[in-house]
Amino acid sequence: MHRAADLVADYLEHVGEYPVLPKVAPGEVRAALPAAPPQEPEPLDTLLGDYRTLVEPNVTHWNHPGFMAYFAITGSAPGILGETLAAGLNVNAMLWKTGPAPTELEELVTDWLRQMIGLPAGFRGHINDTASISSMLAIAAARHRATGGDVRTRGMAGRADLPALTVYASEQAHSSIDKAVITLGLGHENLRKVPVDAEYRMDGFALSAAIALDQRAGKRPIAIVATAGTTSTTSVDPLRAVAGVARREKLWLHVDAAYAGSAAICPEYRALLDGLDEADSVVLNPHKWLFTPVDCSVLLLRDPAELRAAFALTPLEILKTGEPGVTNLMDYGPQLGRRFRALKLWFVIRAFGVKGLQARIRAHCALAQEFASWVRAEPGFEICAPHPFSTVCFRAATGGAADEENTLNERILADVNAAGPVFLSHAKLGDRIVLRLTIGNIRTERAHVATAWELVRAAKERL
Ligand code: PLP
């Protein structure tokens, strides 16, 4: 145990010395390991040795300060401590009785988060593994509300009396919404991808038009998913206007704020997320931008009874316990067993304090804005989308044919990522490939961002 703690501490101290992407070919790790399990116990020394030589160097280093791809994340020290202690306890908090402290800490810490982002009292939180599951649960609750619980009892297949149930999200919404409608049996073709405006935000008129079209065709709209911080550009849908449509049409409004919801802990960013308070449900991932190790996704619900109604059952006799008025977390989704995720979030919020977390979010946004200013000032480069938070989409622009420009940017990306010190990703906006730099790692400093920019410029010069 003590040696494992040392390994973690040493790793975090030296993670910046690794290339962010491991120099390993597909299949190489597996080929270096025995194909069959050992028959005899192996000494811990051997296990830790293999971890050190075969595993640690061959991961993509998400905790590296040069990790600026996707949404950069951080397993911060307080979060790692919480995760470790939770593993030691090995609690399965399916019922209050099987985990009183985990259950009550989950209620408490998600209420802290609610207060931190300025949502009204009454919203209640529920911790899941990922935003994908949180959004799926929200849409399941929407379906339950829209059908009066009928689908829960009778299902959807083979029913002439049930029209197609439709869900609306922007073209820029995350694919987890597609997967949610697929998983829930709503049918992928019943997810409407609403067009976006020039700043990649859902077009409110197109939303209303899509709903009206479906109603005329006899379909039954059930939910709108707005995104606050889209994956490609971090655009924010016009939440207040979308909420107006949801209210008028009596639709569930779910807001996917998996990334940018964290910015709402800083009062100055709340105006960008205006309307969040009108949602029926909001998902925010502390494992994205609140320095909590993967996995930790918080689903905040205006009325948690609606989620409970969609999933709670009279349990098997073995799961019946006598405490009145307690929360049994197994009632809020399909899974019975639950990890104790609240502990790490509780540690993170206490160890940094709200002010410490705000300072880091502000520092990340400031670094991203500075990076954008470098791009803007450099001939031959352009900014490709508004960048309200800590993510910047940009590209080398030669004025040549679209395909040539795309190829150039792809080659720049490959060149930069092969160098080692940083890892960026790309996105596609319309038919343009763009480069995407995001700052979310607690160890990222100005020097790392400057290195990224130098590598990009040098690659463009060379190619
Ligand atoms: N929503 C948005 C806006 C995202 O960017 C992502 C992932 O990056 C997700 C949802 C999915 O998150 P998770 O991996 O927690 O399911």
XYZ file of N, CA and C in Angstrom, residues 94-265:
516
model
N -25.711 0.905 -2.470
C -26.981 0.735 -3.205
C -28.167 1.224 -2.369
N -28.066 1.019 -1.066
C -29.115 1.433 -0.136
C -28.492 2.351 0.912
N -29.330 3.157 1.563
C -28.795 3.954 2.668
C -28.133 3.029 3.685
N -28.798 1.895 3.965
C -28.296 0.979 4.991
C -26.924 0.401 4.624
N -26.680 0.211 3.331
C -25.391 -0.371 2.938
C -24.320 0.703 2.772
N -24.703 1.959 2.963
C -23.707 3.037 2.861
C -24.252 4.352 3.369
N -24.480 4.450 4.688
C -25.055 5.713 5.196
C -24.201 6.926 4.856
N -22.907 6.880 5.159
C -22.074 8.069 4.884
C -21.972 8.338 3.380
N -21.745 7.317 2.527
C -21.707 7.596 1.090
C -23.006 8.205 0.567
N -24.140 7.703 1.032
C -25.419 8.237 0.559
C -25.564 9.695 0.969
N -25.286 9.968 2.236
C -25.526 11.336 2.723
C -24.467 12.296 2.200
N -23.241 11.795 2.017
C -22.218 12.668 1.411
C -22.576 12.998 -0.033
N -23.151 12.029 -0.747
C -23.550 12.293 -2.135
C -24.624 13.381 -2.169
N -25.553 13.299 -1.231
C -26.595 14.335 -1.185
C -25.995 15.690 -0.827
N -25.071 15.665 0.120
C -24.481 16.919 0.592
C -23.599 17.568 -0.485
N -22.709 16.769 -1.054
C -21.699 17.359 -1.943
C -22.329 17.811 -3.263
N -23.382 17.113 -3.694
C -24.051 17.579 -4.914
C -24.856 18.842 -4.622
N -25.292 18.987 -3.371
C -25.953 20.246 -3.027
C -24.926 21.388 -2.942
N -23.715 21.083 -2.482
C -22.652 22.105 -2.523
C -22.437 22.563 -3.966
N -22.378 21.571 -4.859
C -22.134 21.903 -6.273
C -23.278 22.763 -6.820
N -24.488 22.391 -6.458
C -25.646 23.199 -6.878
C -25.486 24.646 -6.428
N -25.094 24.814 -5.171
C -24.909 26.183 -4.672
C -23.776 26.876 -5.417
N -22.718 26.126 -5.705
C -21.534 26.725 -6.351
C -21.850 27.248 -7.747
N -22.774 26.572 -8.450
C -23.077 27.033 -9.814
C -24.331 27.901 -9.857
N -24.906 28.178 -8.688
C -26.009 29.134 -8.625
C -27.348 28.591 -9.091
N -27.546 27.267 -8.981
C -28.874 26.723 -9.318
C -29.795 26.896 -8.104
N -31.093 27.080 -8.346
C -32.008 27.295 -7.218
C -32.045 26.098 -6.267
N -32.378 26.397 -4.999
C -32.586 25.322 -4.028
C -33.728 24.466 -4.562
N -33.677 23.200 -4.288
C -34.725 22.320 -4.805
C -34.141 21.349 -5.809
N -33.169 21.814 -6.626
C -32.467 20.878 -7.509
C -31.728 19.885 -6.614
N -31.798 18.621 -6.980
C -31.102 17.605 -6.187
C -30.156 16.826 -7.086
N -29.000 16.476 -6.522
C -27.957 15.850 -7.335
C -27.869 14.354 -7.152
N -27.319 13.735 -8.197
C -27.186 12.285 -8.227
C -25.894 12.013 -8.990
N -24.987 11.237 -8.416
C -23.686 11.040 -9.077
C -23.715 9.768 -9.926
N -23.299 9.929 -11.179
C -23.164 8.785 -12.087
C -21.713 8.684 -12.532
N -21.444 7.652 -13.348
C -20.064 7.526 -13.833
C -19.750 8.599 -14.873
N -20.629 8.777 -15.836
C -20.323 9.654 -16.970
C -21.517 10.522 -17.334
N -21.235 11.556 -18.114
C -22.315 12.411 -18.628
C -23.213 11.611 -19.562
N -22.636 10.642 -20.249
C -23.452 9.838 -21.168
C -24.587 9.162 -20.405
N -24.264 8.613 -19.248
C -25.298 7.937 -18.447
C -26.229 8.979 -17.816
N -25.663 10.091 -17.344
C -26.514 11.125 -16.738
C -27.550 11.607 -17.749
N -27.116 11.863 -18.989
C -28.057 12.355 -20.008
C -29.088 11.280 -20.350
N -28.641 10.047 -20.400
C -29.590 8.975 -20.710
C -30.674 8.887 -19.621
N -30.244 9.029 -18.375
C -31.222 8.972 -17.279
C -32.201 10.142 -17.377
N -31.681 11.314 -17.729
C -32.555 12.486 -17.849
C -33.598 12.248 -18.943
N -33.170 11.676 -20.068
C -34.130 11.447 -21.161
C -35.116 10.330 -20.780
N -34.643 9.379 -19.988
C -35.559 8.336 -19.500
C -36.642 8.969 -18.612
N -36.226 9.922 -17.773
C -37.208 10.600 -16.905
C -38.172 11.421 -17.755
N -37.635 12.045 -18.821
C -38.500 12.823 -19.726
C -39.535 11.913 -20.383
N -39.091 10.754 -20.804
C -40.014 9.805 -21.449
C -41.089 9.350 -20.462
N -40.658 9.139 -19.217
C -41.615 8.700 -18.201
C -42.686 9.769 -17.980
N -42.211 11.017 -17.909
C -43.175 12.111 -17.686
C -44.134 12.222 -18.875
N -43.570 12.179 -20.085
C -44.389 12.414 -21.285
C -45.424 11.324 -21.503
N -45.133 10.127 -21.013
C -46.054 9.020 -21.289
C -46.811 8.583 -20.038
N -46.697 9.381 -19.004
C -47.412 9.041 -17.773
C -47.018 7.677 -17.228
N -45.807 7.276 -17.496
C -45.337 5.996 -16.959
C -45.755 4.797 -17.797
N -46.471 5.065 -18.871
C -47.011 3.990 -19.698
C -45.918 3.142 -20.360
N -44.831 3.826 -20.806
C -43.755 3.081 -21.481
C -43.025 2.186 -20.492
N -42.935 2.655 -19.267
C -42.288 1.832 -18.240
C -43.027 0.493 -18.115
N -44.331 0.536 -18.169
C -45.122 -0.684 -17.982
C -45.220 -1.502 -19.271
N -45.538 -0.828 -20.356
C -45.903 -1.584 -21.572
C -44.805 -1.632 -22.615
N -43.738 -0.855 -22.392
C -42.687 -0.820 -23.409
C -43.133 -0.026 -24.617
N -42.331 -0.062 -25.677
C -42.637 0.742 -26.867
C -42.872 -0.098 -28.113
N -42.321 -1.301 -28.097
C -42.373 -2.093 -29.329
C -43.774 -2.634 -29.583
N -44.125 -2.707 -30.854
C -45.370 -3.365 -31.257
C -46.628 -2.628 -30.840
N -46.530 -1.319 -30.661
C -47.708 -0.576 -30.199
C -48.200 0.403 -31.251
N -49.390 0.161 -31.755
C -49.958 1.068 -32.755
C -50.441 2.352 -32.090
N -50.660 2.304 -30.765
C -51.237 3.470 -30.088
C -50.181 4.484 -29.648
N -48.906 4.152 -29.824
C -47.856 5.049 -29.319
C -47.129 5.703 -30.493
N -47.247 7.029 -30.625
C -46.513 7.666 -31.719
C -45.021 7.682 -31.422
N -44.234 7.987 -32.457
C -42.785 8.120 -32.247
C -42.542 9.254 -31.253
N -41.644 9.020 -30.304
C -41.292 10.033 -29.301
C -40.018 10.720 -29.777
N -40.061 12.041 -29.903
C -38.921 12.735 -30.516
C -38.167 13.593 -29.495
N -36.870 13.712 -29.746
C -35.960 14.474 -28.882
C -35.195 15.445 -29.777
N -34.874 16.613 -29.247
C -34.250 17.688 -30.037
C -32.929 18.091 -29.396
N -31.892 18.141 -30.222
C -30.582 18.614 -29.754
C -29.916 19.271 -30.948
N -28.928 20.096 -30.702
C -28.325 20.789 -31.849
C -27.391 19.856 -32.617
N -27.055 20.292 -33.806
C -26.083 19.561 -34.633
C -24.751 19.394 -33.916
N -24.494 20.281 -32.962
C -23.225 20.247 -32.252
C -23.300 19.456 -30.942
N -24.458 18.879 -30.647
C -24.599 18.137 -29.381
C -23.675 16.923 -29.389
N -23.332 16.471 -28.200
C -22.419 15.328 -28.082
C -23.112 14.032 -28.495
N -22.321 13.098 -29.010
C -22.880 11.830 -29.487
C -23.507 11.010 -28.355
N -23.244 11.388 -27.111
C -23.886 10.659 -26.005
C -25.405 10.807 -26.076
N -25.879 11.889 -26.687
C -27.337 12.059 -26.800
C -27.875 11.074 -27.845
N -27.115 10.898 -28.917
C -27.497 9.874 -29.906
C -27.572 8.507 -29.221
N -26.529 8.222 -28.436
C -26.494 6.900 -27.788
C -27.632 6.753 -26.781
N -27.999 7.856 -26.136
C -29.097 7.776 -25.156
C -30.400 7.394 -25.856
N -30.701 8.052 -26.996
C -31.977 7.716 -27.657
C -31.926 6.305 -28.238
N -30.735 5.895 -28.659
C -30.607 4.514 -29.163
C -30.861 3.536 -28.013
N -30.192 3.787 -26.888
C -30.300 2.863 -25.745
C -31.724 2.786 -25.217
N -32.401 3.930 -25.214
C -33.756 3.957 -24.648
C -34.809 3.431 -25.626
N -34.374 3.054 -26.810
C -35.323 2.488 -27.775
C -36.201 3.529 -28.441
N -35.800 4.799 -28.347
C -36.603 5.847 -29.002
C -36.363 5.827 -30.509
N -35.210 5.331 -30.895
C -34.861 5.276 -32.321
C -34.005 6.467 -32.707
N -32.875 6.165 -33.329
C -31.931 7.236 -33.690
C -32.584 8.265 -34.607
N -33.482 7.780 -35.481
C -34.086 8.725 -36.431
C -35.060 9.676 -35.739
N -35.357 9.431 -34.479
C -36.248 10.339 -33.747
C -35.497 11.377 -32.913
N -34.178 11.424 -33.121
C -33.398 12.526 -32.548
C -33.232 13.570 -33.638
N -33.787 14.734 -33.408
C -33.686 15.814 -34.398
C -32.440 16.624 -34.140
N -31.609 16.761 -35.162
C -30.385 17.560 -35.029
C -30.703 18.969 -35.530
N -30.939 19.860 -34.613
C -31.378 21.214 -34.959
C -30.176 22.015 -35.469
N -30.345 22.740 -36.572
C -29.219 23.533 -37.104
C -28.722 24.574 -36.103
N -27.480 24.999 -36.310
C -26.875 25.997 -35.413
C -26.645 27.296 -36.173
N -26.417 28.376 -35.406
C -26.131 29.664 -36.040
C -24.631 29.757 -36.348
N -24.193 30.951 -36.743
C -22.795 31.103 -37.159
C -21.827 30.901 -35.994
N -22.372 30.948 -34.771
C -21.497 30.733 -33.606
C -21.728 29.361 -32.971
N -22.291 28.456 -33.758
C -22.449 27.051 -33.375
C -23.429 26.843 -32.222
N -24.395 27.774 -32.076
C -25.428 27.651 -31.039
C -26.746 27.219 -31.678
N -27.503 26.461 -30.956
C -28.780 25.987 -31.486
C -29.629 27.172 -31.958
N -30.218 27.012 -33.148
C -31.070 28.058 -33.714
C -32.491 27.873 -33.149
N -32.928 28.821 -32.332
C -34.216 28.700 -31.647
C -35.395 28.593 -32.605
N -35.328 29.314 -33.731
C -36.436 29.250 -34.698
C -36.489 27.866 -35.341
N -35.315 27.362 -35.670
C -35.270 26.019 -36.280
C -35.782 24.980 -35.291
N -35.507 25.203 -34.009
C -36.005 24.268 -32.978
C -37.540 24.270 -32.978
N -38.118 25.466 -32.916
C -39.587 25.549 -32.892
C -40.178 24.930 -34.152
N -39.523 25.201 -35.288
C -40.034 24.670 -36.558
C -39.980 23.139 -36.569
N -38.904 22.579 -36.042
C -38.758 21.113 -36.045
C -39.826 20.476 -35.162
N -40.097 21.111 -34.031
C -41.122 20.570 -33.121
C -42.502 20.630 -33.808
N -42.777 21.780 -34.433
C -44.084 21.943 -35.080
C -44.267 20.912 -36.198
N -43.198 20.696 -36.952
C -43.263 19.723 -38.056
C -43.599 18.333 -37.518
N -42.939 17.955 -36.433
C -43.186 16.630 -35.854
C -44.607 16.522 -35.316
N -45.065 17.601 -34.682
C -46.435 17.550 -34.137
C -47.445 17.364 -35.260
N -47.191 18.096 -36.358
C -48.121 17.961 -37.503
C -48.085 16.551 -38.074
N -46.929 15.911 -37.966
C -46.803 14.550 -38.514
C -47.274 13.490 -37.523
N -47.817 13.938 -36.388
C -48.375 12.977 -35.430
C -47.352 12.391 -34.463
N -46.147 12.940 -34.452
C -45.149 12.423 -33.502
C -45.298 13.153 -32.169
N -44.691 12.628 -31.131
C -44.829 13.263 -29.816
C -43.466 13.720 -29.278
N -43.194 15.023 -29.390
C -41.940 15.537 -28.818
C -41.933 15.341 -27.309
N -40.783 14.920 -26.773
C -40.728 14.722 -25.308
C -39.636 15.550 -24.628
N -38.549 15.867 -25.315
C -37.444 16.535 -24.611
C -36.568 17.340 -25.561
N -36.000 18.389 -24.992
C -34.969 19.156 -25.693
C -33.680 19.000 -24.877
N -32.592 18.741 -25.593
C -31.285 18.725 -24.928
C -30.506 19.929 -25.437
N -30.269 20.885 -24.552
C -29.425 22.023 -24.928
C -28.017 21.732 -24.424
N -27.036 22.289 -25.105
C -25.653 22.072 -24.661
C -25.059 23.387 -24.192
N -24.455 23.353 -23.017
C -23.722 24.515 -22.504
C -22.250 24.129 -22.514
N -21.598 24.450 -23.622
C -20.200 24.047 -23.777
C -20.098 22.839 -24.694
N -20.328 23.072 -26.003
C -20.307 21.939 -26.933
C -18.883 21.380 -27.056
N -18.829 20.137 -27.467
C -17.545 19.439 -27.479
C -16.560 20.079 -28.460
N -17.035 20.466 -29.629
C -16.093 20.987 -30.621
C -15.614 22.391 -30.277
N -16.555 23.310 -29.990
C -16.145 24.721 -29.852
C -16.462 25.332 -28.488
N -17.161 24.602 -27.617
C -17.663 25.101 -26.313
C -18.702 26.214 -26.474
N -19.433 26.189 -27.581
C -20.537 27.144 -27.730
C -21.645 26.787 -26.733
N -22.432 27.802 -26.392
C -23.528 27.586 -25.446
C -24.837 27.885 -26.171
N -25.726 26.914 -26.204
C -27.035 27.152 -26.823
C -27.758 28.269 -26.060
N -28.658 28.993 -26.725
C -29.379 30.085 -26.033
C -30.372 29.502 -25.029
N -29.872 29.256 -23.823
C -30.633 28.451 -22.856
C -31.983 29.081 -22.499
N -31.975 30.421 -22.298
C -33.222 31.070 -21.885
C -34.279 30.917 -22.987
N -33.872 31.122 -24.226
C -34.827 31.013 -25.341
C -35.285 29.562 -25.510
N -34.347 28.635 -25.401
C -34.705 27.220 -25.540
C -35.651 26.813 -24.404
N -35.377 27.353 -23.208
C -36.256 27.046 -22.067
C -37.668 27.561 -22.339
N -37.769 28.710 -23.014
C -39.086 29.248 -23.366
C -39.834 28.280 -24.267
N -39.131 27.717 -25.234
C -39.766 26.744 -26.138
C -40.209 25.508 -25.339
N -39.317 25.060 -24.464
C -39.642 23.852 -23.674
C -40.886 24.095 -22.817
N -40.949 25.289 -22.239
C -42.100 25.615 -21.378
C -43.384 25.649 -22.200
N -43.274 26.342 -23.354
C -44.465 26.496 -24.207
C -44.972 25.134 -24.681
N -44.035 24.274 -25.044
C -44.428 22.976 -25.614
C -44.554 21.885 -24.547
N -44.296 22.276 -23.288
C -44.349 21.299 -22.180
C -43.380 20.130 -22.411
N -42.155 20.474 -22.765
C -41.123 19.452 -22.984
C -40.093 19.510 -21.861
N -39.495 18.391 -21.603
C -38.406 18.319 -20.626
C -37.196 19.034 -21.209
N -36.549 19.873 -20.409
C -35.313 20.507 -20.867
C -34.132 19.949 -20.079
N -33.266 19.250 -20.810
C -32.019 18.751 -20.207
C -30.874 19.599 -20.740
N -29.987 20.051 -19.855
C -28.828 20.825 -20.314
C -27.568 20.000 -20.097
N -26.869 19.752 -21.203
C -25.582 19.064 -21.126
C -24.505 20.125 -20.901
N -24.151 20.289 -19.613
C -23.106 21.253 -19.249
C -21.898 20.481 -18.712
N -21.656 19.324 -19.351
C -20.619 18.414 -18.840
C -19.294 19.143 -18.632
N -18.922 19.978 -19.598
C -17.658 20.721 -19.475
C -17.886 22.106 -18.880
N -18.688 22.936 -19.562
C -18.714 24.357 -19.196
C -19.497 24.637 -17.924
N -20.256 23.670 -17.437
C -20.965 23.873 -16.177
C -20.006 24.260 -15.059
N -18.784 23.736 -15.122
C -17.805 24.057 -14.072
C -17.484 25.544 -14.045
N -17.520 26.191 -15.210
C -17.210 27.632 -15.251
C -18.229 28.436 -14.457
N -19.429 27.865 -14.281
C -20.483 28.605 -13.557
C -20.152 28.771 -12.078
N -19.110 28.120 -11.593
C -18.719 28.388 -10.193
C -18.111 29.792 -10.083
